[in-house]
Amino acid sequence: MTVISTDKNPEALSLTLVAEFDAGVERVWQLFEDPRQLERWWGPPTYPATFYRHEFVPGGAAKYYMTGPEGQKAHGWWEFTSIDAPRQLEFNDGFADSDGNPTGELGISHATVDLESLGQRTRMTIQSTFESEEQLEQIMAMGMEEGLKQAVGQIDSILAQHANA
């Protein structure tokens, strides 16, 4: 299993996930940089993501939706606030309407993704920070922690397919 740990910290208003992969930092970075690879793992297996906008530059936007088992769509947006390839990226994250416009529903969270080289392996740390304890609890109640673990758990197979290609 790629996910090493998750830690929900109500005092810091954060959720942190740590995972390790059998691939170098540059290869793992591509999983964020390339929207076709990103949508292969962003979202749990039963809610796959489709990115229809992906401006991977500071100030750029990503717009996507996740499609549920019954065909329902949950829309989201990112605003990239910092990109330091291939080591770190930061983005604001929230819910969107069907046109990709932020709704303000459940507020905004801020994600920081750090990639650390462990020789031929990479440690990825994703930390999401929330505006309030209420927002953190609402997002957790929607299944974010388990969904993120399932989503990141799909990365190994993507990396293995690339290595054998």
Short mmCIF file of N, CA and C in Angstrom, two decimals, residues 34-138:
data_model
loop_
_atom_site.label_atom_id
_atom_site.label_comp_id
_atom_site.label_asym_id
_atom_site.label_seq_id
_atom_site.Cartn_x
_atom_site.Cartn_y
_atom_site.Cartn_z
N ASP A 34 0.46 16.57 -15.73
CA ASP A 34 -0.27 16.09 -16.90
C ASP A 34 -1.72 15.77 -16.51
N PRO A 35 -2.69 16.54 -17.02
CA PRO A 35 -4.08 16.32 -16.59
C PRO A 35 -4.60 14.93 -16.94
N ARG A 36 -4.11 14.30 -17.99
CA ARG A 36 -4.57 12.95 -18.34
C ARG A 36 -4.10 11.93 -17.30
N GLN A 37 -2.90 12.13 -16.75
CA GLN A 37 -2.45 11.25 -15.68
C GLN A 37 -3.14 11.60 -14.36
N LEU A 38 -3.33 12.89 -14.10
CA LEU A 38 -3.99 13.33 -12.88
C LEU A 38 -5.39 12.75 -12.77
N GLU A 39 -6.13 12.75 -13.87
CA GLU A 39 -7.50 12.25 -13.78
C GLU A 39 -7.57 10.73 -13.66
N ARG A 40 -6.46 10.04 -13.84
CA ARG A 40 -6.44 8.59 -13.64
C ARG A 40 -6.41 8.22 -12.16
N TRP A 41 -6.08 9.19 -11.30
CA TRP A 41 -6.04 8.85 -9.87
C TRP A 41 -6.75 9.87 -8.98
N TRP A 42 -6.97 11.10 -9.42
CA TRP A 42 -7.62 12.08 -8.55
C TRP A 42 -9.09 11.70 -8.39
N GLY A 43 -9.46 11.40 -7.23
CA GLY A 43 -10.81 10.88 -6.95
C GLY A 43 -10.72 9.39 -6.71
N PRO A 44 -11.53 8.88 -5.78
CA PRO A 44 -11.52 7.45 -5.51
C PRO A 44 -12.01 6.67 -6.73
N PRO A 45 -11.75 5.37 -6.78
CA PRO A 45 -12.11 4.57 -7.96
C PRO A 45 -13.58 4.69 -8.38
N THR A 46 -14.48 4.88 -7.42
CA THR A 46 -15.90 4.97 -7.76
C THR A 46 -16.32 6.39 -8.15
N TYR A 47 -15.42 7.36 -8.05
CA TYR A 47 -15.68 8.75 -8.42
C TYR A 47 -14.52 9.30 -9.25
N PRO A 48 -14.28 8.76 -10.44
CA PRO A 48 -13.14 9.22 -11.25
C PRO A 48 -13.31 10.68 -11.67
N ALA A 49 -12.16 11.35 -11.81
CA ALA A 49 -12.15 12.77 -12.17
C ALA A 49 -11.94 12.96 -13.67
N THR A 50 -12.50 14.05 -14.17
CA THR A 50 -12.25 14.51 -15.53
C THR A 50 -11.83 15.97 -15.43
N PHE A 51 -10.61 16.27 -15.86
CA PHE A 51 -10.11 17.65 -15.86
C PHE A 51 -10.33 18.24 -17.24
N TYR A 52 -11.14 19.30 -17.31
CA TYR A 52 -11.40 19.94 -18.59
C TYR A 52 -10.69 21.29 -18.71
N ARG A 53 -10.00 21.68 -17.66
CA ARG A 53 -9.11 22.85 -17.70
C ARG A 53 -7.97 22.57 -16.75
N HIS A 54 -6.75 22.85 -17.17
CA HIS A 54 -5.57 22.54 -16.34
C HIS A 54 -4.44 23.48 -16.75
N GLU A 55 -4.45 24.68 -16.17
CA GLU A 55 -3.41 25.67 -16.43
C GLU A 55 -2.38 25.57 -15.31
N PHE A 56 -1.37 24.72 -15.52
CA PHE A 56 -0.42 24.36 -14.47
C PHE A 56 0.69 25.41 -14.38
N VAL A 57 0.30 26.61 -13.95
CA VAL A 57 1.22 27.72 -13.71
C VAL A 57 0.70 28.48 -12.49
N PRO A 58 1.58 29.18 -11.75
CA PRO A 58 1.08 29.96 -10.63
C PRO A 58 0.01 30.94 -11.12
N GLY A 59 -1.11 30.97 -10.41
CA GLY A 59 -2.24 31.80 -10.81
C GLY A 59 -3.18 31.10 -11.78
N GLY A 60 -2.76 29.94 -12.30
CA GLY A 60 -3.58 29.18 -13.23
C GLY A 60 -4.69 28.43 -12.51
N ALA A 61 -5.64 27.97 -13.29
CA ALA A 61 -6.81 27.29 -12.74
C ALA A 61 -6.91 25.87 -13.28
N ALA A 62 -7.46 25.02 -12.46
CA ALA A 62 -7.88 23.68 -12.90
C ALA A 62 -9.36 23.58 -12.59
N LYS A 63 -10.09 23.01 -13.53
CA LYS A 63 -11.52 22.76 -13.32
C LYS A 63 -11.77 21.31 -13.67
N TYR A 64 -12.58 20.67 -12.84
CA TYR A 64 -12.81 19.24 -13.01
C TYR A 64 -14.16 18.85 -12.43
N TYR A 65 -14.55 17.64 -12.75
CA TYR A 65 -15.69 17.04 -12.07
C TYR A 65 -15.38 15.58 -11.83
N MET A 66 -15.99 15.05 -10.77
CA MET A 66 -15.88 13.64 -10.45
C MET A 66 -17.25 13.03 -10.71
N THR A 67 -17.26 11.89 -11.39
CA THR A 67 -18.51 11.23 -11.75
C THR A 67 -18.74 10.04 -10.84
N GLY A 68 -19.87 10.06 -10.15
CA GLY A 68 -20.20 8.99 -9.22
C GLY A 68 -20.79 7.78 -9.90
N PRO A 69 -21.00 6.72 -9.14
CA PRO A 69 -21.48 5.45 -9.69
C PRO A 69 -22.84 5.55 -10.38
N GLU A 70 -23.67 6.50 -9.97
CA GLU A 70 -24.99 6.68 -10.58
C GLU A 70 -24.97 7.76 -11.65
N GLY A 71 -23.77 8.23 -12.03
CA GLY A 71 -23.66 9.25 -13.07
C GLY A 71 -23.71 10.68 -12.56
N GLN A 72 -23.90 10.87 -11.24
CA GLN A 72 -23.94 12.21 -10.69
C GLN A 72 -22.54 12.84 -10.76
N LYS A 73 -22.51 14.17 -10.92
CA LYS A 73 -21.24 14.87 -11.06
C LYS A 73 -21.04 15.86 -9.92
N ALA A 74 -19.85 15.80 -9.31
CA ALA A 74 -19.44 16.76 -8.29
C ALA A 74 -18.32 17.59 -8.91
N HIS A 75 -18.55 18.90 -9.02
CA HIS A 75 -17.59 19.79 -9.69
C HIS A 75 -16.66 20.44 -8.67
N GLY A 76 -15.42 20.67 -9.11
CA GLY A 76 -14.45 21.32 -8.24
C GLY A 76 -13.53 22.23 -9.03
N TRP A 77 -12.80 23.05 -8.32
CA TRP A 77 -11.83 23.96 -8.94
C TRP A 77 -10.58 24.02 -8.09
N TRP A 78 -9.47 24.31 -8.74
CA TRP A 78 -8.21 24.60 -8.06
C TRP A 78 -7.70 25.92 -8.61
N GLU A 79 -6.99 26.67 -7.78
CA GLU A 79 -6.19 27.80 -8.23
C GLU A 79 -4.77 27.53 -7.75
N PHE A 80 -3.84 27.36 -8.71
CA PHE A 80 -2.45 27.09 -8.35
C PHE A 80 -1.82 28.36 -7.80
N THR A 81 -1.37 28.32 -6.55
CA THR A 81 -0.80 29.50 -5.91
C THR A 81 0.72 29.48 -5.93
N SER A 82 1.32 28.30 -6.05
CA SER A 82 2.78 28.18 -6.08
C SER A 82 3.15 26.86 -6.74
N ILE A 83 4.13 26.92 -7.64
CA ILE A 83 4.64 25.71 -8.29
C ILE A 83 6.15 25.78 -8.30
N ASP A 84 6.80 24.82 -7.67
CA ASP A 84 8.25 24.72 -7.63
C ASP A 84 8.61 23.32 -8.13
N ALA A 85 8.60 23.18 -9.46
CA ALA A 85 8.82 21.86 -10.08
C ALA A 85 10.22 21.35 -9.79
N PRO A 86 10.37 20.07 -9.55
CA PRO A 86 9.36 19.04 -9.30
C PRO A 86 9.19 18.73 -7.82
N ARG A 87 9.31 19.72 -6.97
CA ARG A 87 9.33 19.46 -5.53
C ARG A 87 8.07 19.82 -4.77
N GLN A 88 7.40 20.93 -5.18
CA GLN A 88 6.25 21.38 -4.38
C GLN A 88 5.26 22.14 -5.25
N LEU A 89 3.99 21.94 -4.92
CA LEU A 89 2.95 22.77 -5.51
C LEU A 89 1.92 23.06 -4.43
N GLU A 90 1.27 24.21 -4.59
CA GLU A 90 0.22 24.61 -3.67
C GLU A 90 -0.96 25.10 -4.47
N PHE A 91 -2.15 24.81 -3.97
CA PHE A 91 -3.35 25.29 -4.65
C PHE A 91 -4.50 25.45 -3.68
N ASN A 92 -5.36 26.42 -4.00
CA ASN A 92 -6.63 26.56 -3.30
C ASN A 92 -7.62 25.64 -3.98
N ASP A 93 -8.59 25.16 -3.23
CA ASP A 93 -9.47 24.09 -3.70
C ASP A 93 -10.87 24.35 -3.17
N GLY A 94 -11.86 24.09 -4.01
CA GLY A 94 -13.23 24.26 -3.55
C GLY A 94 -14.23 23.62 -4.48
N PHE A 95 -15.50 23.70 -4.09
CA PHE A 95 -16.58 23.17 -4.91
C PHE A 95 -16.97 24.18 -5.97
N ALA A 96 -17.48 23.68 -7.10
CA ALA A 96 -17.84 24.54 -8.23
C ALA A 96 -19.22 24.16 -8.75
N ASP A 97 -19.79 25.08 -9.55
CA ASP A 97 -21.03 24.75 -10.25
C ASP A 97 -20.68 24.00 -11.54
N SER A 98 -21.67 23.68 -12.33
CA SER A 98 -21.43 22.86 -13.53
C SER A 98 -20.61 23.59 -14.60
N ASP A 99 -20.42 24.90 -14.45
CA ASP A 99 -19.56 25.65 -15.37
C ASP A 99 -18.15 25.82 -14.81
N GLY A 100 -17.90 25.26 -13.63
CA GLY A 100 -16.57 25.35 -13.02
C GLY A 100 -16.35 26.59 -12.18
N ASN A 101 -17.40 27.37 -11.94
CA ASN A 101 -17.28 28.57 -11.13
C ASN A 101 -17.41 28.22 -9.65
N PRO A 102 -16.52 28.77 -8.80
CA PRO A 102 -16.60 28.48 -7.36
C PRO A 102 -17.97 28.81 -6.80
N THR A 103 -18.48 27.91 -5.96
CA THR A 103 -19.79 28.13 -5.34
C THR A 103 -19.67 28.72 -3.94
N GLY A 104 -18.52 28.53 -3.32
CA GLY A 104 -18.36 28.96 -1.93
C GLY A 104 -18.92 27.93 -0.95
N GLU A 105 -19.59 26.90 -1.49
CA GLU A 105 -20.15 25.84 -0.64
C GLU A 105 -19.02 25.14 0.11
N LEU A 106 -19.13 25.09 1.40
CA LEU A 106 -18.15 24.48 2.29
C LEU A 106 -16.80 25.19 2.26
N GLY A 107 -16.75 26.43 1.81
CA GLY A 107 -15.54 27.23 1.88
C GLY A 107 -14.43 26.78 0.95
N ILE A 108 -13.24 27.24 1.26
CA ILE A 108 -12.05 26.96 0.46
C ILE A 108 -11.04 26.25 1.35
N SER A 109 -10.34 25.28 0.79
CA SER A 109 -9.21 24.68 1.49
C SER A 109 -7.95 24.99 0.70
N HIS A 110 -6.81 24.82 1.35
CA HIS A 110 -5.52 25.07 0.70
C HIS A 110 -4.70 23.79 0.80
N ALA A 111 -4.21 23.33 -0.34
CA ALA A 111 -3.41 22.10 -0.37
C ALA A 111 -1.96 22.42 -0.68
N THR A 112 -1.07 21.73 0.02
CA THR A 112 0.36 21.79 -0.26
C THR A 112 0.81 20.36 -0.53
N VAL A 113 1.47 20.16 -1.66
CA VAL A 113 2.00 18.85 -2.04
C VAL A 113 3.51 18.96 -2.07
N ASP A 114 4.18 18.15 -1.26
CA ASP A 114 5.64 18.10 -1.22
C ASP A 114 6.10 16.73 -1.71
N LEU A 115 7.08 16.74 -2.62
CA LEU A 115 7.69 15.51 -3.10
C LEU A 115 9.15 15.49 -2.64
N GLU A 116 9.52 14.40 -1.98
CA GLU A 116 10.87 14.26 -1.42
C GLU A 116 11.52 13.01 -1.99
N SER A 117 12.73 13.18 -2.51
CA SER A 117 13.46 12.05 -3.07
C SER A 117 13.98 11.14 -1.97
N LEU A 118 13.73 9.85 -2.14
CA LEU A 118 14.28 8.83 -1.24
C LEU A 118 15.11 7.87 -2.10
N GLY A 119 16.07 8.42 -2.84
CA GLY A 119 16.84 7.61 -3.78
C GLY A 119 16.00 7.33 -5.01
N GLN A 120 15.67 6.07 -5.24
CA GLN A 120 14.83 5.69 -6.37
C GLN A 120 13.34 5.76 -6.03
N ARG A 121 13.03 6.15 -4.81
CA ARG A 121 11.64 6.26 -4.36
C ARG A 121 11.30 7.72 -4.10
N THR A 122 10.02 7.99 -3.93
CA THR A 122 9.55 9.35 -3.64
C THR A 122 8.54 9.30 -2.51
N ARG A 123 8.71 10.22 -1.57
CA ARG A 123 7.69 10.42 -0.53
C ARG A 123 6.87 11.64 -0.92
N MET A 124 5.56 11.45 -0.96
CA MET A 124 4.63 12.53 -1.27
C MET A 124 3.84 12.85 0.00
N THR A 125 3.83 14.12 0.37
CA THR A 125 3.04 14.58 1.50
C THR A 125 2.03 15.59 0.98
N ILE A 126 0.76 15.31 1.20
CA ILE A 126 -0.31 16.23 0.82
C ILE A 126 -0.94 16.73 2.11
N GLN A 127 -0.90 18.05 2.30
CA GLN A 127 -1.55 18.63 3.47
C GLN A 127 -2.64 19.58 3.00
N SER A 128 -3.85 19.34 3.45
CA SER A 128 -4.97 20.23 3.19
C SER A 128 -5.28 20.98 4.47
N THR A 129 -5.39 22.30 4.35
CA THR A 129 -5.69 23.15 5.50
C THR A 129 -7.04 23.81 5.26
N PHE A 130 -7.84 23.87 6.31
CA PHE A 130 -9.22 24.33 6.21
C PHE A 130 -9.40 25.65 6.95
N GLU A 131 -10.52 26.33 6.64
CA GLU A 131 -10.80 27.65 7.22
C GLU A 131 -11.30 27.58 8.65
N SER A 132 -11.93 26.47 9.02
CA SER A 132 -12.51 26.35 10.36
C SER A 132 -12.63 24.87 10.72
N GLU A 133 -12.82 24.63 12.01
CA GLU A 133 -13.02 23.25 12.46
C GLU A 133 -14.33 22.70 11.90
N GLU A 134 -15.35 23.55 11.76
CA GLU A 134 -16.62 23.12 11.19
C GLU A 134 -16.44 22.65 9.74
N GLN A 135 -15.68 23.41 8.97
CA GLN A 135 -15.42 23.04 7.58
C GLN A 135 -14.67 21.71 7.53
N LEU A 136 -13.64 21.58 8.35
CA LEU A 136 -12.88 20.32 8.41
C LEU A 136 -13.81 19.15 8.72
N GLU A 137 -14.67 19.30 9.70
CA GLU A 137 -15.57 18.20 10.09
C GLU A 137 -16.58 17.89 8.98
N GLN A 138 -17.09 18.92 8.30
CA GLN A 138 -18.04 18.69 7.20
C GLN A 138 -17.37 17.92 6.06
#
